[in-house]
mmCIF file with all atom_site columns, N, CA and C in Angstrom:
data_model
loop_
_atom_site.group_PDB
_atom_site.id
_atom_site.type_symbol
_atom_site.label_atom_id
_atom_site.label_alt_id
_atom_site.label_comp_id
_atom_site.label_asym_id
_atom_site.label_entity_id
_atom_site.label_seq_id
_atom_site.pdbx_PDB_ins_code
_atom_site.Cartn_x
_atom_site.Cartn_y
_atom_site.Cartn_z
_atom_site.occupancy
_atom_site.B_iso_or_equiv
_atom_site.pdbx_formal_charge
_atom_site.auth_seq_id
_atom_site.auth_comp_id
_atom_site.auth_asym_id
_atom_site.auth_atom_id
_atom_site.pdbx_PDB_model_num
ATOM 1  N N  . MET C 1 1  ? -129.276 12.139 165.442 1.00 52.00 ? 1  MET C N  1
ATOM 2  C CA . MET C 1 1  ? -129.813 13.384 164.840 1.00 52.00 ? 1  MET C CA 1
ATOM 3  C C  . MET C 1 1  ? -129.929 14.610 165.864 1.00 52.00 ? 1  MET C C  1
ATOM 4  N N  . ALA C 1 2  ? -130.119 14.309 167.072 1.00 59.00 ? 2  ALA C N  1
ATOM 5  C CA . ALA C 1 2  ? -130.044 15.309 168.046 1.00 59.00 ? 2  ALA C CA 1
ATOM 6  C C  . ALA C 1 2  ? -128.772 15.936 168.316 1.00 59.00 ? 2  ALA C C  1
ATOM 7  N N  . ASP C 1 3  ? -127.745 15.282 168.139 1.00 62.00 ? 3  ASP C N  1
ATOM 8  C CA . ASP C 1 3  ? -126.445 15.619 168.338 1.00 62.00 ? 3  ASP C CA 1
ATOM 9  C C  . ASP C 1 3  ? -125.723 16.565 167.224 1.00 62.00 ? 3  ASP C C  1
ATOM 10 N N  . SER C 1 4  ? -125.841 16.029 165.907 1.00 60.00 ? 4  SER C N  1
ATOM 11 C CA . SER C 1 4  ? -125.237 16.754 164.900 1.00 60.00 ? 4  SER C CA 1
ATOM 12 C C  . SER C 1 4  ? -126.191 16.560 163.588 1.00 60.00 ? 4  SER C C  1
ATOM 13 N N  . MET C 1 5  ? -126.411 17.769 163.027 1.00 63.00 ? 5  MET C N  1
ATOM 14 C CA . MET C 1 5  ? -127.346 17.699 161.777 1.00 63.00 ? 5  MET C CA 1
ATOM 15 C C  . MET C 1 5  ? -126.413 17.397 160.544 1.00 63.00 ? 5  MET C C  1
ATOM 16 N N  . THR C 1 6  ? -125.245 16.814 160.667 1.00 66.00 ? 6  THR C N  1
ATOM 17 C CA . THR C 1 6  ? -124.472 16.737 159.441 1.00 66.00 ? 6  THR C CA 1
ATOM 18 C C  . THR C 1 6  ? -124.796 15.448 158.796 1.00 66.00 ? 6  THR C C  1
ATOM 19 N N  . MET C 1 7  ? -124.689 15.427 157.527 1.00 63.00 ? 7  MET C N  1
ATOM 20 C CA . MET C 1 7  ? -124.866 14.283 156.608 1.00 63.00 ? 7  MET C CA 1
ATOM 21 C C  . MET C 1 7  ? -124.158 13.043 156.980 1.00 63.00 ? 7  MET C C  1
ATOM 22 N N  . THR C 1 8  ? -122.899 13.327 157.475 1.00 65.00 ? 8  THR C N  1
ATOM 23 C CA . THR C 1 8  ? -121.925 12.193 157.945 1.00 65.00 ? 8  THR C CA 1
ATOM 24 C C  . THR C 1 8  ? -122.474 11.442 159.243 1.00 65.00 ? 8  THR C C  1
ATOM 25 N N  . ASP C 1 9  ? -123.286 12.200 159.955 1.00 66.00 ? 9  ASP C N  1
ATOM 26 C CA . ASP C 1 9  ? -123.910 11.630 161.143 1.00 66.00 ? 9  ASP C CA 1
ATOM 27 C C  . ASP C 1 9  ? -125.291 10.963 160.767 1.00 66.00 ? 9  ASP C C  1
ATOM 28 N N  . PHE C 1 10 ? -126.039 11.789 159.927 1.00 68.00 ? 10 PHE C N  1
ATOM 29 C CA . PHE C 1 10 ? -127.363 11.360 159.653 1.00 68.00 ? 10 PHE C CA 1
ATOM 30 C C  . PHE C 1 10 ? -127.563 10.208 158.809 1.00 68.00 ? 10 PHE C C  1
ATOM 31 N N  . VAL C 1 11 ? -126.652 10.286 157.644 1.00 72.00 ? 11 VAL C N  1
ATOM 32 C CA . VAL C 1 11 ? -126.893 8.928  156.637 1.00 72.00 ? 11 VAL C CA 1
ATOM 33 C C  . VAL C 1 11 ? -126.503 7.663  157.184 1.00 72.00 ? 11 VAL C C  1
ATOM 34 N N  . PRO C 1 12 ? -125.390 7.527  158.034 1.00 72.00 ? 12 PRO C N  1
ATOM 35 C CA . PRO C 1 12 ? -125.075 6.237  158.704 1.00 72.00 ? 12 PRO C CA 1
ATOM 36 C C  . PRO C 1 12 ? -126.112 5.780  159.841 1.00 72.00 ? 12 PRO C C  1
ATOM 37 N N  . GLN C 1 13 ? -126.719 6.728  160.420 1.00 71.00 ? 13 GLN C N  1
ATOM 38 C CA . GLN C 1 13 ? -127.847 6.383  161.272 1.00 71.00 ? 13 GLN C CA 1
ATOM 39 C C  . GLN C 1 13 ? -129.014 5.818  160.735 1.00 71.00 ? 13 GLN C C  1
ATOM 40 N N  . ILE C 1 14 ? -129.514 6.256  159.554 1.00 68.00 ? 14 ILE C N  1
ATOM 41 C CA . ILE C 1 14 ? -130.529 5.673  159.010 1.00 68.00 ? 14 ILE C CA 1
ATOM 42 C C  . ILE C 1 14 ? -130.328 4.449  158.152 1.00 68.00 ? 14 ILE C C  1
ATOM 43 N N  . LEU C 1 15 ? -128.998 4.248  157.842 1.00 68.00 ? 15 LEU C N  1
ATOM 44 C CA . LEU C 1 15 ? -128.689 2.915  157.142 1.00 68.00 ? 15 LEU C CA 1
ATOM 45 C C  . LEU C 1 15 ? -128.168 1.838  158.111 1.00 68.00 ? 15 LEU C C  1
ATOM 46 N N  . ASP C 1 16 ? -127.756 2.292  159.219 1.00 72.00 ? 16 ASP C N  1
ATOM 47 C CA . ASP C 1 16 ? -127.315 1.264  160.346 1.00 72.00 ? 16 ASP C CA 1
ATOM 48 C C  . ASP C 1 16 ? -127.937 1.951  161.713 1.00 72.00 ? 16 ASP C C  1
ATOM 49 N N  . PRO C 1 17 ? -129.084 1.782  161.986 1.00 66.00 ? 17 PRO C N  1
ATOM 50 C CA . PRO C 1 17 ? -129.651 2.362  163.139 1.00 66.00 ? 17 PRO C CA 1
ATOM 51 C C  . PRO C 1 17 ? -129.087 1.844  164.478 1.00 66.00 ? 17 PRO C C  1
ATOM 52 N N  . ALA C 1 18 ? -128.364 0.584  164.396 1.00 63.00 ? 18 ALA C N  1
ATOM 53 C CA . ALA C 1 18 ? -127.829 -0.045 165.558 1.00 63.00 ? 18 ALA C CA 1
ATOM 54 C C  . ALA C 1 18 ? -126.323 0.384  165.686 1.00 63.00 ? 18 ALA C C  1
#
């Protein structure tokens, strides 16, 4: 989230934090 505030980056990070 610190890198890009785009949903494309945000959603996969919360679904797959690894």
